[in-house]
Every structure is written in C-alpha cells, then in structure tokens.
Amino acid sequence: MRKFWLTIAALLVAAAPAWALDARLKAGLLKLDPDTRLEQRCDAEALDRIGHDKNPYKPDRVVAYAIKTPTLQGDTIESPGAAFRAKGEWYRLSYSCRTADDRMHVLSFRYRIGDKITEADWPKYNLWR
C-alpha cells in the first residue's frame, strides 16, 4: 500500500509544473482588458485543441490576427485569418470561440486547419521562425 501512495505522490509532483503554468496563465489573463483576454484565452484553447486532437501538429504559437483581423461580438471571437506555428512552420487557421462572461471559460470552440504558409509570405503576415 505504501508503494501505491509513493507512486501517486511521484505522479502529483511530476504534474505540478503543468498546474503552475495553468495558474500563471490564468493570473496573466485576468490582468488583461476583456477583449484581449478573450483573444488570448481562445488562442490558448487553439493551442490545446490542435495539440491534443488527432493530427500531426504540436503547435507552440497561435496568432489570431496574422492574416485577417478577427471580429469580436460579446463573448465570441471569429478568427478566419489566424495562424499557428508547429515545428518552425506556420499554417493557416480559422476558429470560432465563445467564452463565459468572464472570458476565461471556453463554452464552444471550432477550428479548421488550412494550408502551410510559405516562408516567403511570413514577412507579409509578421510571422517569424
């Protein structure tokens, strides 16, 4: 039985940095104005969803306004011209995200991954390696 609890304790310690990051992200989001919070929260949701769904991508960055300015209406953001970076390459992304009134809890999220953005086009969209 002791071995079981030591294993559980080890797993909790290993997971602690992820919890700390989540707490830091939440604390940082709460410092933002509501519109920026909505955009940043939904960008984080895009990272999480793309990274965990069945696809070859493990994104490390999302930019909601890379190709086209997103539209905000209430607690919803429509970002048809977003982009995400995975393994040093950028890809087109469109997403729709609705949050609760606090703009912290995602209520619905839909996305579609588009084509790879050629490196020659990166300067046009202010993208980087």
Coordinates of C-alpha atoms in Angstrom, one line a residue:
M1 CA 0.0 0.0 0.0
R2 CA 2.9 2.4 0.8
K3 CA 4.3 1.8 -2.7
F4 CA 0.9 2.8 -4.2
W5 CA 0.9 6.1 -2.3
L6 CA 4.5 6.8 -3.2
T7 CA 3.7 6.3 -6.9
I8 CA 0.7 8.7 -6.6
A9 CA 2.9 11.3 -4.8
A10 CA 5.5 11.0 -7.6
L11 CA 2.9 11.5 -10.3
L12 CA 1.5 14.6 -8.5
V13 CA 5.0 16.1 -8.2
A14 CA 5.6 15.4 -11.9
A15 CA 2.4 17.1 -12.8
A16 CA 2.9 20.2 -10.6
P17 CA 4.7 22.3 -13.2
A18 CA 1.7 22.0 -15.6
W19 CA -0.6 23.1 -12.8
A20 CA 1.7 26.0 -12.0
L21 CA 1.7 27.1 -15.7
D22 CA -2.1 26.9 -15.8
A23 CA -2.3 29.1 -12.7
R24 CA 0.2 31.6 -14.2
L25 CA -1.8 31.7 -17.4
K26 CA -5.0 32.4 -15.6
A27 CA -3.4 35.1 -13.4
G28 CA -2.0 36.7 -16.5
L29 CA -5.3 36.6 -18.4
L30 CA -7.1 38.3 -15.5
K31 CA -4.8 41.3 -15.9
L32 CA -5.8 41.9 -19.5
D33 CA -8.7 44.0 -20.8
P34 CA -11.7 41.9 -21.7
D35 CA -11.2 41.9 -25.4
T36 CA -7.5 41.0 -25.2
R37 CA -8.4 38.3 -22.6
L38 CA -10.9 36.8 -25.0
E39 CA -8.4 36.7 -27.8
Q40 CA -5.6 35.3 -25.7
R41 CA -7.9 32.7 -24.0
C42 CA -9.1 31.5 -27.3
D43 CA -5.6 31.4 -28.7
A44 CA -4.6 29.2 -25.7
E45 CA -7.6 27.0 -26.5
A46 CA -6.5 26.6 -30.1
L47 CA -3.0 25.5 -28.9
D48 CA -4.5 23.0 -26.6
R49 CA -7.1 21.6 -29.0
I50 CA -4.7 21.3 -32.0
G51 CA -2.0 19.8 -29.8
H52 CA -4.3 17.1 -28.4
D53 CA -6.5 16.3 -31.5
K54 CA -5.6 13.6 -34.0
N55 CA -3.3 15.5 -36.4
P56 CA 0.5 15.7 -36.9
Y57 CA 0.8 19.2 -35.4
K58 CA 2.1 20.2 -32.0
P59 CA 1.7 23.9 -32.1
D60 CA 3.8 26.3 -29.9
R61 CA 2.2 29.6 -31.0
V62 CA -1.1 30.9 -32.3
V63 CA -1.7 34.4 -33.7
A64 CA -5.4 35.3 -34.1
Y65 CA -4.8 38.3 -36.3
A66 CA -2.0 37.0 -38.6
I67 CA -3.8 37.1 -41.9
K68 CA -7.0 38.9 -41.1
T69 CA -8.3 40.9 -38.2
P70 CA -10.7 38.8 -36.0
T71 CA -14.1 40.0 -35.2
L72 CA -15.4 40.2 -31.6
Q73 CA -19.0 40.2 -30.7
G74 CA -19.9 39.9 -27.0
D75 CA -18.0 36.9 -25.7
T76 CA -17.3 35.4 -29.1
I77 CA -14.3 35.8 -31.4
E78 CA -14.4 34.8 -35.0
S79 CA -10.8 34.5 -36.4
P80 CA -10.9 33.5 -40.0
G81 CA -7.3 34.7 -40.6
A82 CA -5.4 33.1 -37.7
A83 CA -2.1 31.2 -38.0
F84 CA -0.3 28.7 -35.8
R85 CA 3.3 27.6 -35.7
A86 CA 4.4 23.9 -35.4
K87 CA 7.9 22.6 -35.7
G88 CA 9.1 26.0 -37.1
E89 CA 6.4 26.1 -39.8
W90 CA 3.3 28.3 -39.9
Y91 CA -0.1 27.1 -41.0
R92 CA -3.4 28.9 -41.8
L93 CA -6.1 28.5 -39.1
S94 CA -9.6 29.7 -38.7
Y95 CA -11.5 29.4 -35.5
S96 CA -14.7 30.4 -33.7
C97 CA -14.6 30.6 -29.9
R98 CA -17.2 31.5 -27.3
T99 CA -16.5 32.0 -23.7
A100 CA -18.4 32.6 -20.5
D101 CA -19.0 36.3 -19.4
D102 CA -15.6 36.2 -17.6
R103 CA -13.9 35.4 -20.8
M104 CA -11.9 32.7 -19.0
H105 CA -14.0 29.6 -19.6
V106 CA -14.5 28.4 -23.1
L107 CA -18.0 27.3 -23.9
S108 CA -17.6 26.4 -27.5
F109 CA -14.7 26.1 -29.9
R110 CA -14.5 25.1 -33.6
Y111 CA -11.4 25.3 -35.8
R112 CA -10.1 24.4 -39.2
I113 CA -6.5 24.0 -40.2
G114 CA -5.6 25.4 -43.6
D115 CA -2.5 25.2 -45.8
K116 CA 1.1 25.7 -44.8
I117 CA 2.2 29.4 -45.2
T118 CA 5.3 29.6 -47.3
E119 CA 8.3 31.2 -45.6
A120 CA 8.3 33.9 -48.4
D121 CA 4.9 35.1 -47.1
W122 CA 6.0 35.3 -43.5
P123 CA 7.1 38.9 -43.6
K124 CA 3.7 39.9 -45.1
Y125 CA 1.9 38.4 -42.0
N126 CA 4.6 39.4 -39.5
L127 CA 5.4 35.8 -38.7
W128 CA 8.8 34.6 -37.5
R129 CA 10.8 31.4 -37.1

